[in-house]
Every structure is written in C-alpha cells, then in structure tokens.
Amino acid sequence: MTIGTVTSALADPGPDTVRIEDLTWPEIKARMEAGATTIIVPTGGTEQNGPHMVIGKHNYIIEYTTAEIAKRLGNTLVAPVLAYVPEGSWDPPEGHMRFPGSISVPDPIYEKVLESTVMSFAVEGFKTILFIGDSGPNQHPQAVVAERMDAALKSKGVHVYQIGDYYAHNGQEEWLKSQGFSANDIGIHAALIDTAQLMAIRPDGVRTQLLATSAGNADGSKNGVIGDPAKATAAIGAKLLELKIETAVREIRKDLAAGP
C-alpha cells in the first residue's frame, strides 16, 4: 500500500480526542475526510510564574482551553502546543529571563516556526488554521504571520486567522471586578487570574502553601509576581477559563461566517 492511499472506509477515526498527537495519520486522514479540515495551533510559553506556580502554566492552560474550543466548534483538531515562544531579551536578561527555567525565542524565529507550521498543515489538506496564544508576547507575531500566510495561501483555499480576543478581550478582568476584586488583587502576572486558572485544571501545579507569601511588586523583580495570588481558587479559575473559551468560539465563528 502506498502512503496516503488509506481511505475513510478503511480507517477508523480513532479515540475520542481532538489532539493530533494522540492520533495516527490514518485516523487524522479519516477525520479530515469526514470534514475536520480546521486545526488550532495553540501557543503557550515556558516562563517563571513566581515561587508558587510551575513554569508550564501557559502550556497546561492552552492545552485545556483549545481542546474545549475544538469540541464546541466541531470538525476541528488541535496541534501540539508550541511551548517555546518570545519571553524577552537574553542580553541583558529582562522580564522572565531574570529567573531560572524561562526559555525565550526571538520574534523572527518564532514567526518562522509559525510559518512552517502553517505550510505543513496546508499541504496536508487543512483549510482553516487558527492561532490561539495564552501569553502576551505571542500575540503580535501570530497576527503578523496569520495575515501574511492568509494572503499567500488564499488562492489555494487555505485561510489563517489569529484569534486574539481569547487573550486580549475575554472579559476576565471585568468579571473579577464585578465580583469585588480590586486591580491589585487581579494583578498582571502569576497573580489571581493565572493562579486560579491553573488551580482549576492542574492543582498540583500550584504550591498552595506559598500563596499567602507570594505577592510581588510592580515590575516583578521581587519574586517574578506582579500582583497577589492569595485569593485565587479553583472555582474562580473555572469561570475565567470558560470566559476565554466562550470568547474564542465566538470570534472563530464570526471570522468563519465572514468568509475570505
């Protein structure tokens, strides 16, 4: 049998998962032949998250949320999480790079990885490719690449979108303020929002015994935290995750309805 000749009549769609790393290529092909020609490219980050939270936070969160997004959209698969993303300068070390464990990729290299990912899926027959990123520095390079690759591939019927509202306009801060939390409670990095989300899906990634003493300072130089994680709970995290998922599904449906 020649590679690529397996048909849906011969191939089972495989286990109940949307993540391609958990499928064989004939299972992926069967899914695509049945209509699953949309794929999400999730991007996380490997960065310090204070003394109380593991450095894989973004990767665990985006792995969870994109699987939920794909299930709600239907006919959608999810690529492996890109865990190496822009995190700041090496020389001199800035931002997260001041702390052990963080890994940073310069924007131009990150863009090339995204381009190669798009081309890989495009030649395999995927028609809609969605970038969804859980970390701030991912957003601009993804938007740039999405626009560039969409223009390059639209004549082949392939479209690429940056789903930016997932990160930038997801309603999390507004909801927290409506619940009585202050801007200082909410913070910016490794504080209430980040910590609560991880507690909801991977509680062993949070050192709860350190929450009360992990408040940071304005630039994160004290311990990597900007804000205060002390009030984080799994219940809050579940609500915050749902807001991100709902926002992404809404934006994707809007983009797809608008067409090329």
mmCIF file of C-alpha atoms in Angstrom:
data_model
loop_
_atom_site.group_PDB
_atom_site.id
_atom_site.type_symbol
_atom_site.label_atom_id
_atom_site.label_comp_id
_atom_site.label_asym_id
_atom_site.label_seq_id
_atom_site.Cartn_x
_atom_site.Cartn_y
_atom_site.Cartn_z
ATOM 1 C CA MET A 1 0.000 0.000 0.000
ATOM 2 C CA THR A 2 1.332 3.427 -0.913
ATOM 3 C CA ILE A 3 1.430 6.054 1.821
ATOM 4 C CA GLY A 4 -1.609 8.307 1.619
ATOM 5 C CA THR A 5 -3.952 5.803 -0.002
ATOM 6 C CA VAL A 6 -5.844 4.867 3.170
ATOM 7 C CA THR A 7 -9.475 5.907 2.807
ATOM 8 C CA SER A 8 -12.091 6.601 5.423
ATOM 9 C CA ALA A 9 -13.662 3.249 4.557
ATOM 10 C CA LEU A 10 -10.506 1.526 5.818
ATOM 11 C CA ALA A 11 -9.534 3.845 8.642
ATOM 12 C CA ASP A 12 -11.251 4.315 11.982
ATOM 13 C CA PRO A 13 -11.375 7.927 13.270
ATOM 14 C CA GLY A 14 -9.638 6.725 16.416
ATOM 15 C CA PRO A 15 -10.131 7.551 20.097
ATOM 16 C CA ASP A 16 -12.294 10.322 21.486
ATOM 17 C CA THR A 17 -9.749 13.135 21.280
ATOM 18 C CA VAL A 18 -9.197 16.255 19.190
ATOM 19 C CA ARG A 19 -5.438 16.372 19.717
ATOM 20 C CA ILE A 20 -3.459 15.135 16.727
ATOM 21 C CA GLU A 21 -0.548 13.829 18.819
ATOM 22 C CA ASP A 22 -2.941 11.248 20.204
ATOM 23 C CA LEU A 23 -3.987 10.045 16.739
ATOM 24 C CA THR A 24 -2.346 8.046 13.956
ATOM 25 C CA TRP A 25 -2.071 9.547 10.496
ATOM 26 C CA PRO A 26 -4.831 7.320 9.051
ATOM 27 C CA GLU A 27 -7.083 8.414 11.922
ATOM 28 C CA ILE A 28 -6.311 12.062 11.146
ATOM 29 C CA LYS A 29 -6.955 11.451 7.455
ATOM 30 C CA ALA A 30 -10.289 9.806 8.248
ATOM 31 C CA ARG A 31 -11.270 12.806 10.384
ATOM 32 C CA MET A 32 -10.330 15.194 7.583
ATOM 33 C CA GLU A 33 -12.297 13.218 5.000
ATOM 34 C CA ALA A 34 -15.278 13.456 7.338
ATOM 35 C CA GLY A 35 -14.957 17.272 7.422
ATOM 36 C CA ALA A 36 -12.345 18.096 10.069
ATOM 37 C CA THR A 37 -10.253 20.460 7.951
ATOM 38 C CA THR A 38 -9.865 23.129 10.656
ATOM 39 C CA ILE A 39 -6.895 22.951 13.003
ATOM 40 C CA ILE A 40 -5.946 25.050 16.010
ATOM 41 C CA VAL A 41 -2.283 25.893 16.612
ATOM 42 C CA PRO A 42 -2.052 26.522 20.390
ATOM 43 C CA THR A 43 0.873 28.523 21.741
ATOM 44 C CA GLY A 44 1.850 28.650 25.389
ATOM 45 C CA GLY A 45 5.165 29.602 26.909
ATOM 46 C CA THR A 46 7.862 28.344 29.253
ATOM 47 C CA GLU A 47 8.313 31.097 31.805
ATOM 48 C CA GLN A 48 8.728 31.710 35.501
ATOM 49 C CA ASN A 49 5.464 32.099 37.397
ATOM 50 C CA GLY A 50 6.596 33.128 40.832
ATOM 51 C CA PRO A 51 7.562 30.871 43.731
ATOM 52 C CA HIS A 52 4.103 29.267 43.888
ATOM 53 C CA MET A 53 3.394 28.115 40.331
ATOM 54 C CA VAL A 54 5.104 25.845 37.786
ATOM 55 C CA ILE A 55 6.713 27.238 34.652
ATOM 56 C CA GLY A 56 4.474 25.208 32.331
ATOM 57 C CA LYS A 57 1.375 27.206 33.315
ATOM 58 C CA HIS A 58 0.591 28.630 29.873
ATOM 59 C CA ASN A 59 1.086 25.266 28.192
ATOM 60 C CA TYR A 60 -1.292 23.449 30.532
ATOM 61 C CA ILE A 61 -3.932 26.158 30.216
ATOM 62 C CA ILE A 62 -3.838 26.398 26.416
ATOM 63 C CA GLU A 63 -3.843 22.616 26.078
ATOM 64 C CA TYR A 64 -7.070 22.509 28.065
ATOM 65 C CA THR A 65 -8.817 25.510 26.501
ATOM 66 C CA THR A 66 -8.067 24.668 22.871
ATOM 67 C CA ALA A 67 -9.373 21.132 23.290
ATOM 68 C CA GLU A 68 -12.614 22.576 24.666
ATOM 69 C CA ILE A 69 -12.785 25.133 21.864
ATOM 70 C CA ALA A 70 -12.311 22.433 19.227
ATOM 71 C CA LYS A 71 -15.037 20.255 20.722
ATOM 72 C CA ARG A 72 -17.524 23.119 20.708
ATOM 73 C CA LEU A 73 -16.689 24.132 17.149
ATOM 74 C CA GLY A 74 -16.893 20.592 15.791
ATOM 75 C CA ASN A 75 -14.832 19.248 12.871
ATOM 76 C CA THR A 76 -11.735 20.793 14.430
ATOM 77 C CA LEU A 77 -8.429 19.274 15.501
ATOM 78 C CA VAL A 78 -5.678 20.672 17.720
ATOM 79 C CA ALA A 79 -1.933 20.683 17.041
ATOM 80 C CA PRO A 80 0.673 20.120 19.781
ATOM 81 C CA VAL A 81 1.270 23.148 21.992
ATOM 82 C CA LEU A 82 4.155 25.402 20.971
ATOM 83 C CA ALA A 83 5.947 25.802 24.298
ATOM 84 C CA TYR A 84 8.963 27.870 23.158
ATOM 85 C CA VAL A 85 7.832 31.443 22.467
ATOM 86 C CA PRO A 86 9.061 35.044 22.879
ATOM 87 C CA GLU A 87 9.753 35.768 26.545
ATOM 88 C CA GLY A 88 12.204 38.685 26.472
ATOM 89 C CA SER A 89 15.817 39.593 25.889
ATOM 90 C CA TRP A 90 18.789 37.448 26.895
ATOM 91 C CA ASP A 91 21.435 40.191 26.929
ATOM 92 C CA PRO A 92 20.798 41.800 29.263
ATOM 93 C CA PRO A 93 18.268 39.363 30.717
ATOM 94 C CA GLU A 94 14.898 41.069 31.093
ATOM 95 C CA GLY A 95 11.420 40.142 32.222
ATOM 96 C CA HIS A 96 11.014 36.423 32.797
ATOM 97 C CA MET A 97 14.591 35.761 31.686
ATOM 98 C CA ARG A 98 15.797 37.050 35.040
ATOM 99 C CA PHE A 99 14.615 33.785 36.602
ATOM 100 C CA PRO A 100 15.758 30.160 36.033
ATOM 101 C CA GLY A 101 13.715 27.938 33.735
ATOM 102 C CA SER A 102 12.347 30.518 31.301
ATOM 103 C CA ILE A 103 13.016 29.966 27.588
ATOM 104 C CA SER A 104 12.827 32.785 25.046
ATOM 105 C CA VAL A 105 12.652 32.653 21.252
ATOM 106 C CA PRO A 106 13.211 35.889 19.261
ATOM 107 C CA ASP A 107 10.213 37.111 17.275
ATOM 108 C CA PRO A 108 11.735 36.429 13.809
ATOM 109 C CA ILE A 109 12.465 32.793 14.714
ATOM 110 C CA TYR A 110 9.062 32.367 16.288
ATOM 111 C CA GLU A 111 7.447 33.707 13.114
ATOM 112 C CA LYS A 112 9.373 31.199 11.006
ATOM 113 C CA VAL A 113 8.176 28.338 13.204
ATOM 114 C CA LEU A 114 4.595 29.546 12.788
ATOM 115 C CA GLU A 115 5.030 29.841 9.013
ATOM 116 C CA SER A 116 6.433 26.319 8.797
ATOM 117 C CA THR A 117 3.550 25.016 10.882
ATOM 118 C CA VAL A 118 1.030 26.650 8.561
ATOM 119 C CA MET A 119 2.725 25.261 5.453
ATOM 120 C CA SER A 120 2.813 21.781 6.958
ATOM 121 C CA PHE A 121 -0.911 21.747 7.589
ATOM 122 C CA ALA A 122 -1.755 23.463 4.304
ATOM 123 C CA VAL A 123 -0.006 20.858 2.158
ATOM 124 C CA GLU A 124 -1.731 18.093 4.104
ATOM 125 C CA GLY A 125 -5.167 19.438 3.225
ATOM 126 C CA PHE A 126 -6.235 21.560 6.185
ATOM 127 C CA LYS A 127 -8.217 24.570 5.008
ATOM 128 C CA THR A 128 -8.539 26.709 8.152
ATOM 129 C CA ILE A 129 -5.633 27.278 10.532
ATOM 130 C CA LEU A 130 -6.214 29.125 13.798
ATOM 131 C CA PHE A 131 -3.521 30.617 16.040
ATOM 132 C CA ILE A 132 -4.536 30.855 19.700
ATOM 133 C CA GLY A 133 -1.951 32.046 22.216
ATOM 134 C CA ASP A 134 -2.080 32.105 26.012
ATOM 135 C CA SER A 135 0.839 34.514 26.509
ATOM 136 C CA GLY A 136 1.095 38.221 25.695
ATOM 137 C CA PRO A 137 4.303 38.309 23.622
ATOM 138 C CA ASN A 138 2.884 35.600 21.327
ATOM 139 C CA GLN A 139 0.076 37.795 20.075
ATOM 140 C CA HIS A 140 1.761 40.268 17.713
ATOM 141 C CA PRO A 141 3.968 37.752 15.856
ATOM 142 C CA GLN A 142 0.953 35.487 15.417
ATOM 143 C CA ALA A 143 -1.123 38.330 13.984
ATOM 144 C CA VAL A 144 1.674 39.218 11.569
ATOM 145 C CA VAL A 145 2.116 35.640 10.371
ATOM 146 C CA ALA A 146 -1.615 34.997 10.108
ATOM 147 C CA GLU A 147 -2.093 37.996 7.840
ATOM 148 C CA ARG A 148 0.946 37.146 5.724
ATOM 149 C CA MET A 149 0.160 33.464 5.322
ATOM 150 C CA ASP A 150 -3.534 34.042 4.699
ATOM 151 C CA ALA A 151 -2.636 36.339 1.811
ATOM 152 C CA ALA A 152 -0.132 33.814 0.444
ATOM 153 C CA LEU A 153 -2.437 30.800 0.632
ATOM 154 C CA LYS A 154 -5.936 32.117 -0.017
ATOM 155 C CA SER A 155 -5.687 31.269 -3.727
ATOM 156 C CA LYS A 156 -5.324 27.638 -2.632
ATOM 157 C CA GLY A 157 -8.419 27.855 -0.444
ATOM 158 C CA VAL A 158 -6.454 27.965 2.820
ATOM 159 C CA HIS A 159 -7.122 30.631 5.436
ATOM 160 C CA VAL A 160 -5.150 31.559 8.532
ATOM 161 C CA TYR A 161 -6.539 33.510 11.478
ATOM 162 C CA GLN A 162 -5.137 34.967 14.681
ATOM 163 C CA ILE A 163 -7.762 34.534 17.415
ATOM 164 C CA GLY A 164 -6.689 37.474 19.549
ATOM 165 C CA ASP A 165 -9.773 38.072 21.673
ATOM 166 C CA TYR A 166 -9.050 34.855 23.581
ATOM 167 C CA TYR A 167 -6.182 36.714 25.239
ATOM 168 C CA ALA A 168 -6.944 40.409 24.915
ATOM 169 C CA HIS A 169 -10.732 40.791 25.153
ATOM 170 C CA ASN A 170 -12.009 37.829 27.140
ATOM 171 C CA GLY A 171 -13.900 39.662 29.898
ATOM 172 C CA GLN A 172 -11.911 38.165 32.763
ATOM 173 C CA GLU A 173 -10.906 41.412 34.453
ATOM 174 C CA GLU A 174 -14.403 42.858 34.059
ATOM 175 C CA TRP A 175 -15.955 39.791 35.663
ATOM 176 C CA LEU A 176 -13.487 39.810 38.552
ATOM 177 C CA LYS A 177 -14.152 43.493 39.240
ATOM 178 C CA SER A 178 -17.897 42.772 39.209
ATOM 179 C CA GLN A 179 -17.197 40.239 41.958
ATOM 180 C CA GLY A 180 -15.464 42.831 44.110
ATOM 181 C CA PHE A 181 -11.820 42.136 43.312
ATOM 182 C CA SER A 182 -9.518 45.156 43.030
ATOM 183 C CA ALA A 183 -6.901 45.856 40.370
ATOM 184 C CA ASN A 184 -4.248 44.983 42.955
ATOM 185 C CA ASP A 185 -5.952 41.628 43.623
ATOM 186 C CA ILE A 186 -6.124 40.874 39.919
ATOM 187 C CA GLY A 187 -2.535 41.840 39.162
ATOM 188 C CA ILE A 188 -0.719 41.255 35.876
ATOM 189 C CA HIS A 189 1.472 38.167 36.059
ATOM 190 C CA ALA A 190 1.339 34.988 38.199
ATOM 191 C CA ALA A 191 -1.329 36.635 40.308
ATOM 192 C CA LEU A 192 -5.055 35.938 40.753
ATOM 193 C CA ILE A 193 -6.002 35.174 37.143
ATOM 194 C CA ASP A 194 -3.071 32.942 36.236
ATOM 195 C CA THR A 195 -3.077 31.084 39.534
ATOM 196 C CA ALA A 196 -6.821 30.457 39.647
ATOM 197 C CA GLN A 197 -6.871 29.090 36.093
ATOM 198 C CA LEU A 198 -4.117 26.598 36.804
ATOM 199 C CA MET A 199 -5.730 25.571 40.082
ATOM 200 C CA ALA A 200 -8.883 24.646 38.143
ATOM 201 C CA ILE A 201 -7.185 22.243 35.718
ATOM 202 C CA ARG A 202 -3.876 21.233 37.305
ATOM 203 C CA PRO A 203 -3.948 21.866 41.050
ATOM 204 C CA ASP A 204 -0.650 20.073 41.592
ATOM 205 C CA GLY A 205 0.988 22.885 39.601
ATOM 206 C CA VAL A 206 0.264 25.391 42.359
ATOM 207 C CA ARG A 207 2.097 25.376 45.695
ATOM 208 C CA THR A 208 -0.888 26.460 47.772
ATOM 209 C CA GLN A 209 1.172 26.682 50.946
ATOM 210 C CA LEU A 210 3.050 29.591 49.334
ATOM 211 C CA LEU A 211 0.058 31.623 48.116
ATOM 212 C CA ALA A 212 -0.143 33.837 51.180
ATOM 213 C CA THR A 213 3.513 34.871 50.880
ATOM 214 C CA SER A 214 3.863 35.156 47.081
ATOM 215 C CA ALA A 215 2.687 38.733 46.492
ATOM 216 C CA GLY A 216 5.072 40.531 44.165
ATOM 217 C CA ASN A 217 5.922 44.091 43.221
ATOM 218 C CA ALA A 218 5.270 46.436 40.279
ATOM 219 C CA ASP A 219 7.979 45.142 37.940
ATOM 220 C CA GLY A 220 8.123 41.536 39.143
ATOM 221 C CA SER A 221 11.711 41.883 40.313
ATOM 222 C CA LYS A 222 10.919 40.726 43.861
ATOM 223 C CA ASN A 223 9.888 37.155 43.026
ATOM 224 C CA GLY A 224 8.514 37.149 39.467
ATOM 225 C CA VAL A 225 4.959 38.023 40.511
ATOM 226 C CA ILE A 226 3.114 41.220 39.591
ATOM 227 C CA GLY A 227 0.054 41.215 41.829
ATOM 228 C CA ASP A 228 -1.110 38.881 44.574
ATOM 229 C CA PRO A 229 -2.265 35.268 44.078
ATOM 230 C CA ALA A 230 -3.541 34.826 47.646
ATOM 231 C CA LYS A 231 -7.265 34.984 46.758
ATOM 232 C CA ALA A 232 -7.109 32.501 43.868
ATOM 233 C CA THR A 233 -9.423 29.494 43.954
ATOM 234 C CA ALA A 234 -10.247 26.700 41.546
ATOM 235 C CA ALA A 235 -13.854 27.910 41.323
ATOM 236 C CA ILE A 236 -12.711 31.344 40.169
ATOM 237 C CA GLY A 237 -10.356 29.688 37.706
ATOM 238 C CA ALA A 238 -13.124 27.580 36.174
ATOM 239 C CA LYS A 239 -15.147 30.730 35.456
ATOM 240 C CA LEU A 240 -12.131 32.525 33.977
ATOM 241 C CA LEU A 241 -11.333 29.588 31.700
ATOM 242 C CA GLU A 242 -14.926 29.443 30.499
ATOM 243 C CA LEU A 243 -14.793 33.123 29.587
ATOM 244 C CA LYS A 244 -11.712 32.536 27.417
ATOM 245 C CA ILE A 245 -13.238 29.504 25.738
ATOM 246 C CA GLU A 246 -16.536 31.263 25.017
ATOM 247 C CA THR A 247 -14.714 34.307 23.653
ATOM 248 C CA ALA A 248 -12.585 32.245 21.271
ATOM 249 C CA VAL A 249 -15.516 30.199 19.974
ATOM 250 C CA ARG A 250 -17.467 33.396 19.339
ATOM 251 C CA GLU A 251 -14.575 35.069 17.484
ATOM 252 C CA ILE A 252 -13.850 31.985 15.367
ATOM 253 C CA ARG A 253 -17.477 31.600 14.329
ATOM 254 C CA LYS A 254 -17.606 35.279 13.438
ATOM 255 C CA ASP A 255 -14.423 35.037 11.343
ATOM 256 C CA LEU A 256 -15.605 31.929 9.532
ATOM 257 C CA ALA A 257 -19.042 33.406 8.874
ATOM 258 C CA ALA A 258 -17.426 36.492 7.339
ATOM 259 C CA GLY A 259 -15.609 34.273 4.867
ATOM 260 C CA PRO A 260 -12.440 35.046 2.911
#
